[in-house]
Amino acid sequence: MRWEYPRPGRKGFRRWVPSWRQVLAVVGTSTGALTLFIGYAYSQARIPENLNSFATQQDNIYYWADGTKMARTGWVSRQEMPLEKVPEDVQWAVLAAENKTFYTDSGVSPSGIMRAVLRMGTGGNTQGGSTITQQYVKNVYLDQDQNFSRKLNEMLIAIKLDQRMSKKDILEGYLNTSWFGRGTYGLQRAAQAYYGKEVSELNASEGAFLASLLKGAALYDPAISKANHRRAEERWSWVLDRMVDIGKLSAAERAEYTTFPEPRARPRATDSSGQSGYLIEMAKAYVSKNTTVSDAEFDLGGYQIYTTFEKPRVDALTTAVKKVRKKLDPDRRSVDEHVRVGAASVAPDGRILAVHGGPDYLKQGLNDANAVTVPAGTSFTPFVYAAALEDGVRREREGSRTPVSPETVYDGDDKISVRTPEGPYWDRSGKIVKGRNEGERSWGRIPLRKAMVHSVNTPLIQLGMDVGLDRVRRTATAAGLLPGSFGPQVPAFSLGNSTPSAIRMASAYGTFASNGRHTEPYSVRRVTRNGDTVPMPRPRARRVLDSGVAGQVTDALRGAVQEGTAQRAKALGPEMAGKTGTSEENNSAWFVGYDSKVSTAVSVFRLEPRTLQLLPLDGLGGAPKDTAGSGYPAEIWTDYMKASARRQAAARS
């Protein structure tokens, strides 16, 4: 037969109507070509040797500095469960919802194939119509893309898998690898997450709800929204009705299930409670910043993160904070409400040894040890003192810089005018700025070391102006404070209008403890995965201050402990150096102290929970206004150092 088209001898539209022979030829050719294509594709399809990353996701494990386990975290919670442990009613709830012909089909759905082809032809996606065998193939062998080639591969592998594996093995694998939301893969973990019970304890009603989640946990978890709750109830009821329709649940049994089996509230990982959550977040952020491991790779799990945190120190710090908190009475005094404590210990070599981020990570996610909204107050003045000892001062505009020593004398009177090399310093309102001392006390002519020991403000404000606030800033940056935390370079800069975190303050004071050498603080010693070490650079120490200058700062801060404002720490011995700190508005109080082994910073402040604005500490704990809050950081620091020493000794014995 010769193919002629349009058809000769016909007129009008009939010329364009193919003959039955032509129709049969086109259909036969297309069918043959499609058959050859599918046959070839089937012969080339291979069941992969390895499971995909979604089927092998694991938890991440965090370790304390001594190598003991701190926490296990991750997006995935999975536990294999044999099919015989799953009640038959629960099995059939899943089959009724997803694939009622599972035990009789060939592993694929012909109607599903046609829908996929039609959607592909019309530009839509190819999802829908999958059997449980196909879904299992997608779960463990393929990615989650929705395109025609992936869908076709899924179907062909499903047919081969159906011939190789028993139906029960496929169903068991499917129930152990499917996503049920709330961080869970597999029916066993889902039973625990939603009902707090083993899968073997589920009834048909609970199984029907869990089966509903397979359609999309984000749409059917009732705890997420009211709309989800409504959808979940409708889907749950439909699954039970469908079980009746296919003969797997009697009408009488169905009549027993009239009340939606409300799942429990979304659980939170207990490993993240207390201080552990703050430590985990810090360690995770450090890994993300200092390795090539992407967030997506990290979430797939399998990593072992060995932190620098020492459990005895963390416990001791928590205990010390709780002891002080017991002195506060929010029910009697409104000023005792919204009190926050941020604290951190850093070794001179940069290891972050302990952190107190808040009362409990699951109650307050914001890490107060990392807060950069709390003014350092007069705990900042050692950097002014160090800059002066290092760079000297210049008091006249055209004058040269002259050296400064601890015995250099300054005016310590109250309300003296602040001067620049050009003359008095005028603020924006046109007034000459004057320094103020605590209690309005005038000290007369006073050596700088004594001013540091007794925290006399006026000579240190003037010292900052004479050194140059840019040089003070440079010294503080070199010691370890972050540039983004600095306040405006006005006279108040020397008295701590900057807002460094407790971690950074501890690290910067640690520079004095290590004789002028600074190491960036770090929270992770090493990371491994499957026995292989993940490359991660270790911070290195570098000289940022002259060792003599660092020693002179330490000498002054030891004096503060022995005879000055930090005497609460005196009982810990003559090697302790420390500095109290209060802000001009009395909305923060600090104590930062160190010995040769550890530097610790403690900040106390109040934060309005809605506006996140700092509140005054006046009257905190019932104390007089001029001492409000200032003693609590030193008390926490002292109790912590004592308890930490005891715990460290006990751990070694």
XYZ file of C-alpha atoms in Angstrom:
653
model
C 0.000 0.000 0.000
C 1.310 3.378 -0.982
C 0.954 6.097 1.640
C -0.805 9.144 0.192
C -1.944 12.013 2.370
C -3.988 14.190 1.954
C -6.037 11.491 0.236
C -6.314 11.923 -3.579
C -9.738 11.791 -5.179
C -11.437 13.335 -2.162
C -12.755 16.851 -1.837
C -13.182 19.252 1.034
C -12.509 18.126 4.551
C -12.693 14.436 3.496
C -9.246 14.826 1.942
C -7.881 15.238 5.518
C -9.721 12.286 7.071
C -7.307 9.312 7.150
C -8.518 5.922 5.954
C -8.928 3.043 8.409
C -5.793 1.468 6.926
C -3.814 4.634 7.638
C -5.192 4.795 11.187
C -4.233 1.171 11.822
C -0.776 1.817 10.401
C -0.150 4.794 12.687
C -1.493 2.980 15.740
C 0.480 -0.138 14.961
C 3.693 1.773 14.329
C 3.298 3.837 17.514
C 2.450 0.805 19.607
C 5.398 -1.093 18.212
C 7.769 1.816 18.824
C 6.446 2.308 22.370
C 6.737 -1.416 23.048
C 10.310 -1.452 21.803
C 11.144 1.639 23.868
C 9.634 0.233 27.065
C 11.239 -3.149 26.441
C 14.629 -1.543 25.939
C 14.178 0.696 28.990
C 13.120 -2.318 31.073
C 16.178 -4.278 29.986
C 18.433 -1.373 30.944
C 16.783 -0.605 34.305
C 18.883 -1.766 37.232
C 17.992 -2.016 40.908
C 20.668 0.197 42.517
C 23.193 -1.501 44.768
C 23.174 1.321 47.345
C 20.306 2.986 49.157
C 19.908 6.737 48.699
C 20.822 9.327 51.325
C 17.238 9.690 52.561
C 17.125 6.003 53.435
C 20.452 6.158 55.268
C 19.955 9.370 57.230
C 21.314 9.258 60.756
C 21.534 11.294 63.913
C 24.487 13.525 64.793
C 26.226 12.894 68.113
C 27.855 15.588 70.248
C 30.511 14.780 72.844
C 31.805 16.583 75.917
C 35.476 17.514 76.102
C 36.223 14.267 77.964
C 34.716 12.174 75.155
C 31.463 11.222 76.883
C 28.183 11.648 74.982
C 26.456 14.998 75.397
C 23.525 14.738 72.990
C 22.142 13.010 69.927
C 20.342 15.228 67.443
C 19.198 15.325 63.861
C 16.216 15.736 61.611
C 15.763 11.980 61.333
C 14.599 9.515 63.949
C 14.478 5.989 62.617
C 14.121 2.520 64.081
C 13.629 -0.630 62.013
C 10.581 -2.729 62.974
C 9.754 -6.261 61.653
C 6.399 -6.486 59.902
C 5.126 -9.120 62.344
C 5.342 -6.480 65.096
C 2.884 -4.251 63.237
C -0.782 -5.092 63.983
C -2.694 -6.290 60.918
C -5.306 -3.576 61.359
C -2.550 -0.982 61.163
C -1.021 -2.650 58.091
C -4.384 -2.613 56.348
C -5.025 0.977 57.347
C -1.897 1.894 55.377
C -2.858 -0.356 52.453
C -6.413 0.995 52.383
C -5.080 4.547 52.270
C -2.268 4.017 49.792
C -2.648 0.826 47.725
C -5.576 -1.537 48.368
C -4.466 -3.921 45.560
C -0.925 -4.196 46.897
C -0.987 -7.985 47.332
C -2.371 -8.600 43.819
C -0.793 -5.947 41.590
C 2.517 -6.220 39.736
C 4.117 -3.381 41.632
C 2.879 -0.618 39.331
C -0.461 0.975 38.592
C -1.421 1.012 34.866
C -3.841 3.874 35.485
C -1.093 5.667 37.352
C 1.229 5.213 34.397
C -1.359 6.711 32.035
C -1.937 9.666 34.352
C 1.804 10.267 34.544
C 2.083 10.181 30.757
C -0.863 12.530 30.304
C 0.479 14.975 32.928
C 3.874 14.914 31.267
C 2.268 15.589 27.919
C 0.325 18.551 29.264
C 3.305 20.048 31.085
C 2.230 19.030 34.589
C 4.238 17.123 37.136
C 4.170 13.338 37.318
C 3.212 12.725 40.911
C 0.223 10.613 41.884
C -0.897 7.096 41.149
C 2.098 5.350 42.749
C 1.773 1.916 44.307
C 3.431 1.117 47.613
C 6.141 -0.724 45.695
C 6.819 2.400 43.626
C 6.858 4.572 46.743
C 9.302 2.193 48.400
C 11.566 2.383 45.345
C 11.441 6.179 45.512
C 12.149 6.154 49.271
C 15.240 3.964 49.199
C 16.711 4.080 45.700
C 15.809 7.302 43.898
C 15.660 11.019 44.610
C 12.460 12.955 45.217
C 12.347 14.783 41.868
C 9.042 14.772 39.991
C 9.930 14.335 36.334
C 9.000 11.779 33.679
C 12.380 10.023 33.435
C 12.532 9.516 37.204
C 8.902 8.321 37.228
C 9.549 5.863 34.408
C 12.660 4.548 36.138
C 10.647 4.178 39.333
C 8.010 2.086 37.547
C 10.492 -0.215 35.835
C 12.512 -0.824 39.005
C 9.255 -1.440 40.892
C 8.289 -4.203 38.440
C 11.686 -5.864 38.816
C 11.652 -5.460 42.598
C 8.185 -6.976 42.778
C 9.577 -10.096 41.063
C 12.617 -10.294 43.345
C 11.170 -9.482 46.802
C 8.143 -10.840 48.618
C 5.208 -8.520 49.161
C 5.689 -8.690 52.925
C 9.344 -7.645 52.611
C 8.375 -4.708 50.408
C 5.658 -3.604 52.834
C 8.051 -3.921 55.776
C 10.654 -1.819 53.978
C 8.044 0.775 53.039
C 6.754 1.118 56.610
C 10.316 1.501 57.901
C 11.430 4.184 55.420
C 8.374 6.401 54.895
C 8.260 9.930 56.243
C 5.633 10.591 58.930
C 6.624 14.110 60.013
C 7.931 15.299 63.397
C 11.428 14.239 62.370
C 10.422 10.592 62.043
C 10.998 7.973 59.374
C 9.226 4.673 59.877
C 6.047 3.606 61.637
C 7.751 2.722 64.927
C 9.175 6.219 65.483
C 5.888 7.733 64.291
C 3.965 5.735 66.913
C 6.327 7.079 69.565
C 6.215 10.669 68.289
C 2.423 10.914 67.957
C 1.127 8.523 70.630
C 4.061 7.784 72.925
C 3.716 4.038 72.411
C 5.237 1.137 70.494
C 3.842 0.382 67.056
C 2.676 -3.023 68.358
C 0.320 -1.184 70.743
C -1.531 0.791 68.058
C -5.174 0.140 67.233
C -6.915 0.508 63.884
C -8.045 4.062 64.652
C -4.532 5.276 65.491
C -3.194 3.384 62.499
C -5.709 5.158 60.259
C -4.458 8.542 61.444
C -0.786 7.614 60.934
C -1.686 6.306 57.466
C -3.174 9.737 56.734
C 0.228 11.323 57.312
C 1.660 9.449 54.319
C -0.268 11.817 52.080
C 1.724 14.707 53.523
C 2.641 15.153 57.176
C 2.851 18.926 56.789
C -0.831 18.960 55.795
C -2.169 16.404 58.261
C -0.308 16.875 61.559
C -3.124 18.332 63.725
C -0.680 20.175 65.993
C 0.397 22.515 63.194
C -2.892 24.328 62.549
C -6.685 24.132 62.784
C -6.876 23.520 59.044
C -4.530 20.576 59.463
C -6.706 19.228 62.256
C -9.792 19.391 60.052
C -8.021 17.667 57.161
C -6.617 14.988 59.488
C -10.067 14.141 60.882
C -11.559 13.901 57.387
C -8.734 11.716 56.104
C -8.806 9.509 59.234
C -12.532 8.898 58.823
C -12.106 8.151 55.112
C -9.354 5.585 55.793
C -11.534 3.718 58.304
C -14.475 3.730 55.862
C -12.219 2.442 53.108
C -11.039 -0.406 55.376
C -14.706 -1.415 55.676
C -15.153 -1.172 51.902
C -12.282 -3.583 51.213
C -13.409 -6.009 53.900
C -10.597 -5.450 56.408
C -12.707 -3.836 59.127
C -16.253 -4.822 60.083
C -19.020 -2.269 60.344
C -19.302 -3.040 64.044
C -15.595 -2.409 64.570
C -15.834 0.788 62.554
C -18.693 1.946 64.765
C -16.382 1.809 67.773
C -14.143 4.501 66.296
C -16.199 7.689 66.355
C -13.758 9.938 68.203
C -10.641 11.191 66.478
C -7.561 9.678 68.194
C -5.957 12.953 69.181
C -2.140 12.657 69.022
C -0.076 14.192 71.779
C 1.588 17.594 71.440
C 4.644 17.876 69.261
C 7.524 16.539 71.369
C 10.866 18.281 71.670
C 14.159 16.446 71.862
C 15.136 16.074 75.523
C 18.793 16.105 74.501
C 18.362 19.822 73.832
C 16.933 20.699 77.222
C 18.780 22.703 79.863
C 22.099 24.075 78.686
C 22.709 21.330 76.109
C 20.629 23.081 73.466
C 22.762 26.229 73.653
C 25.954 24.171 73.429
C 24.644 22.169 70.467
C 23.659 25.303 68.542
C 27.076 26.869 69.166
C 28.919 23.747 68.064
C 26.757 23.332 64.967
C 27.320 26.975 63.984
C 31.064 26.539 64.441
C 31.124 23.445 62.200
C 29.080 25.261 59.555
C 31.445 28.238 59.576
C 34.756 26.392 59.724
C 34.305 23.299 57.536
C 33.088 22.578 54.022
C 30.139 20.586 55.380
C 26.947 22.182 54.079
C 23.833 22.504 56.213
C 22.093 19.949 53.986
C 24.921 17.450 54.436
C 24.974 18.060 58.175
C 21.239 17.435 58.407
C 21.697 14.045 56.731
C 23.540 13.105 59.923
C 26.223 10.634 60.795
C 28.629 13.229 62.209
C 30.465 12.995 65.521
C 31.167 16.439 66.957
C 33.764 16.563 69.731
C 33.248 19.820 71.603
C 35.435 21.771 74.014
C 32.697 22.010 76.656
C 33.513 20.536 80.066
C 30.456 19.101 81.781
C 31.665 19.731 85.375
C 32.129 23.416 84.562
C 28.765 23.698 82.779
C 27.011 22.070 85.737
C 28.842 24.297 88.224
C 27.934 27.443 86.279
C 24.282 26.418 86.070
C 24.169 25.742 89.804
C 25.727 29.121 90.617
C 23.173 30.957 88.470
C 20.254 29.061 90.001
C 21.496 29.922 93.495
C 21.369 33.652 92.744
C 18.008 33.374 90.985
C 16.502 31.977 94.172
C 17.147 35.372 95.784
C 14.841 37.058 93.288
C 11.110 37.246 93.920
C 9.178 38.313 90.803
C 5.847 37.842 92.624
C 6.747 40.528 95.182
C 8.986 42.831 93.144
C 8.332 43.702 89.519
C 12.016 44.648 89.120
C 12.873 40.979 89.690
C 10.998 40.022 86.511
C 12.662 39.354 83.138
C 16.144 38.905 84.623
C 18.641 37.298 82.264
C 22.092 35.866 82.962
C 24.702 35.242 80.298
C 27.989 33.620 81.240
C 30.924 31.889 79.586
C 34.317 30.405 80.458
C 37.138 30.440 77.906
C 40.604 28.936 78.296
C 43.616 31.084 77.330
C 44.100 28.816 74.300
C 40.610 29.672 72.999
C 38.621 26.631 74.111
C 35.123 27.547 75.264
C 34.816 25.465 78.419
C 31.360 26.389 79.704
C 28.352 28.492 78.791
C 25.174 29.531 80.519
C 22.794 30.639 77.796
C 19.552 30.903 79.746
C 17.224 28.983 82.065
C 16.504 26.227 79.508
C 17.006 26.048 75.740
C 13.520 24.606 75.225
C 11.980 27.544 77.107
C 14.278 30.310 75.835
C 16.098 29.717 72.582
C 18.074 32.982 72.656
C 21.587 32.340 73.987
C 22.314 35.076 76.537
C 26.016 34.158 76.580
C 26.085 35.250 72.940
C 23.896 38.337 73.379
C 25.340 41.498 71.826
C 22.867 43.991 73.301
C 24.254 44.273 76.851
C 26.578 47.230 77.591
C 29.916 46.122 79.047
C 29.999 49.095 81.378
C 33.169 49.622 83.368
C 34.323 46.048 82.731
C 35.550 47.578 79.443
C 38.113 49.870 81.162
C 41.007 47.321 81.166
C 41.196 47.797 77.394
C 41.537 51.560 77.899
C 44.281 50.925 80.444
C 46.055 48.454 78.127
C 45.902 50.860 75.173
C 47.445 53.627 77.291
C 50.261 51.396 78.530
C 50.898 50.167 74.980
C 50.599 53.412 72.970
C 51.010 56.259 75.461
C 48.925 59.446 75.354
C 48.763 62.751 73.520
C 47.231 65.657 75.428
C 48.018 68.564 73.081
C 47.062 68.922 69.449
C 50.596 69.274 68.093
C 52.262 67.457 70.968
C 54.027 64.117 70.785
C 52.824 60.935 72.468
C 54.202 60.372 75.945
C 54.499 57.037 77.780
C 52.097 56.042 80.537
C 52.781 53.787 83.523
C 50.598 52.394 86.316
C 51.875 55.235 88.525
C 50.920 58.024 86.107
C 48.635 60.392 88.027
C 45.235 61.645 86.792
C 42.509 63.782 88.320
C 40.015 61.524 90.094
C 37.534 64.160 91.229
C 33.848 63.840 90.439
C 32.249 65.936 87.700
C 35.465 67.083 86.067
C 35.276 68.220 82.458
C 36.401 65.811 79.751
C 39.067 67.318 77.505
C 40.452 66.666 74.036
C 43.773 67.989 72.630
C 41.688 70.870 71.228
C 39.931 71.736 74.496
C 36.758 70.692 76.374
C 34.543 68.044 74.793
C 31.109 69.422 73.900
C 28.140 67.126 73.336
C 25.478 67.660 70.671
C 23.290 69.688 73.028
C 26.078 72.225 73.488
C 27.117 71.160 76.976
C 30.597 70.284 78.195
C 30.718 66.579 79.048
C 31.718 65.856 82.635
C 32.764 62.543 84.118
C 30.981 61.091 87.106
C 32.204 58.676 89.764
C 30.124 56.103 91.567
C 28.586 57.653 94.666
C 29.762 61.079 93.423
C 33.025 60.508 95.281
C 36.079 62.653 94.500
C 39.416 60.844 94.769
C 41.761 63.742 94.045
C 45.008 63.025 92.214
C 45.145 59.268 91.715
C 47.582 56.843 90.003
C 46.060 54.926 87.088
C 46.586 51.543 88.755
C 44.623 52.688 91.791
C 41.909 54.064 89.520
C 41.632 50.594 87.965
C 41.648 48.845 91.332
C 38.804 50.999 92.700
C 36.998 51.546 89.382
C 37.240 55.333 89.459
C 35.538 56.592 86.325
C 36.758 60.124 85.726
C 40.482 59.407 85.201
C 39.663 56.478 82.897
C 37.291 58.564 80.771
C 40.034 61.162 80.339
C 42.655 58.473 79.743
C 40.593 57.136 76.840
C 40.417 60.602 75.278
C 44.181 61.090 75.740
C 45.059 57.722 74.188
C 42.588 58.203 71.353
C 39.353 56.249 71.174
C 40.377 54.743 67.827
C 43.446 53.238 69.523
C 41.342 51.946 72.411
C 39.034 50.315 69.890
C 41.997 48.782 68.084
C 43.383 47.329 71.320
C 39.996 45.873 72.293
C 39.613 44.346 68.825
C 43.066 42.777 68.992
C 42.244 41.344 72.420
C 39.176 39.595 71.004
C 36.120 41.858 70.908
C 34.201 41.961 67.632
C 34.095 45.281 65.714
C 30.336 45.012 65.317
C 29.817 45.220 69.070
C 31.444 48.621 69.588
C 29.430 51.651 70.582
C 29.849 55.250 69.361
C 33.317 56.754 69.875
C 32.296 59.378 72.392
C 33.681 59.782 75.953
C 31.258 57.068 77.178
C 33.133 54.629 74.922
C 35.792 54.225 77.632
C 33.126 53.351 80.180
C 31.681 50.560 78.072
C 28.914 51.736 75.750
C 29.962 48.743 73.601
C 27.924 45.527 73.781
C 30.221 42.486 73.509
C 28.930 39.019 74.359
C 29.963 37.210 77.530
C 31.906 34.755 75.369
C 33.894 37.545 73.752
C 34.536 39.330 77.042
C 35.858 36.127 78.580
C 38.032 35.564 75.527
C 39.407 39.120 75.555
C 40.288 38.990 79.269
C 41.916 35.652 78.466
C 44.376 37.621 76.345
C 45.639 39.258 79.539
C 45.777 35.821 81.208
C 47.956 34.476 78.380
C 50.442 37.379 78.605
C 49.229 39.228 75.539
C 48.622 36.282 73.195
C 45.121 35.858 71.774
C 43.429 32.775 70.327
C 40.003 33.043 68.744
C 37.407 31.227 70.878
C 36.239 27.889 69.498
C 33.752 25.237 70.594
C 34.683 22.170 68.497
C 37.957 20.235 68.669
C 37.304 17.840 65.790
C 34.575 16.342 63.629
C 34.388 12.847 62.141
C 31.971 10.961 59.915
C 32.069 7.217 59.419
C 35.498 7.151 61.000
C 36.942 9.795 58.676
C 38.110 13.135 60.028
C 36.462 16.217 58.576
C 39.129 18.856 57.844
C 38.783 21.803 60.200
C 41.472 24.396 60.988
C 42.386 24.974 64.628
C 42.694 28.633 65.748
C 46.277 29.671 66.427
C 47.582 31.998 69.113
C 49.102 35.292 68.036
C 50.737 38.090 69.956
C 48.465 41.141 70.169
C 49.786 42.887 73.298
C 53.213 43.326 74.774
C 53.643 40.748 77.536
C 54.700 43.503 79.953
C 51.508 45.443 79.257
C 49.380 42.336 79.764
C 51.187 41.711 83.047
C 50.513 45.246 84.260
C 46.809 44.896 83.447
C 46.702 41.608 85.338
C 48.484 43.218 88.295
C 45.835 45.961 88.485
C 42.980 43.447 88.216
C 44.520 41.309 90.940
C 44.596 44.446 93.034
C 40.881 44.902 92.355
C 40.267 41.425 93.795
C 42.493 41.906 96.843
C 41.564 45.454 97.841
C 39.213 47.014 95.317
C 35.753 46.552 93.796
C 36.174 42.811 93.124
C 36.914 41.686 96.684
C 34.097 39.131 96.646
C 36.532 36.914 94.673
C 39.340 37.396 97.199
C 38.728 34.038 98.886
C 39.805 32.256 95.711
C 43.416 33.295 96.194
C 45.964 35.926 95.165
C 46.245 34.652 91.589
C 42.708 35.721 90.737
C 42.269 38.863 88.667
C 38.896 40.441 87.971
C 36.810 43.499 87.276
C 33.250 44.484 88.090
C 31.233 46.431 85.559
C 28.113 48.570 85.626
C 26.631 50.674 82.836
C 25.817 54.364 83.092
C 22.066 53.687 82.885
C 22.383 50.799 85.377
C 20.806 48.390 82.915
C 23.643 45.855 83.039
C 26.058 44.448 85.587
C 29.181 42.386 84.900
C 31.991 40.507 86.504
C 34.893 39.242 84.410
C 37.750 37.419 86.077
C 40.532 34.967 85.342
C 43.514 32.996 86.511
C 46.138 31.237 84.421
C 43.701 28.457 83.416
C 40.359 30.058 82.638
C 38.682 33.409 82.024
C 35.013 33.761 82.885
C 32.526 36.549 82.177
C 29.099 36.897 83.803
C 26.494 39.471 82.802
C 23.179 40.208 84.517
C 20.510 42.294 82.795
C 16.771 42.630 82.339
C 15.096 42.370 78.946
C 11.528 43.382 78.162
C 10.220 40.272 76.325
C 8.049 42.082 73.764
C 10.250 45.007 72.769
C 13.593 43.364 73.687
C 14.601 46.632 75.332
C 16.934 46.665 78.327
C 15.294 47.533 81.641
C 16.964 49.186 84.678
C 18.332 47.042 87.494
C 17.427 49.599 90.182
C 16.098 47.754 93.222
C 16.905 44.280 91.889
C 16.574 41.707 94.650
C 15.494 44.412 97.075
C 18.963 46.003 97.125
C 19.554 49.769 97.516
C 19.423 51.718 94.274
C 23.132 52.530 94.096
C 24.150 48.871 94.450
C 21.319 47.248 92.512
C 22.447 44.227 90.566
C 26.155 44.936 90.817
C 26.897 42.164 93.314
C 25.124 39.316 91.531
C 27.630 38.718 88.687
C 30.539 38.569 91.169
C 28.562 36.215 93.410
C 27.806 33.897 90.481
C 31.436 34.035 89.343
C 32.815 33.259 92.807
C 30.402 30.405 93.548
C 31.049 28.973 90.105
C 34.824 29.087 90.437
C 34.689 27.408 93.840
C 32.298 24.682 92.705
C 34.137 24.193 89.438
C 37.392 23.625 91.293
C 35.686 21.025 93.481
C 34.064 19.261 90.530
C 37.291 19.251 88.553
C 39.107 17.706 91.520
C 36.384 15.090 91.951
C 36.483 14.242 88.241
C 40.242 13.677 88.411
C 40.024 11.445 91.488
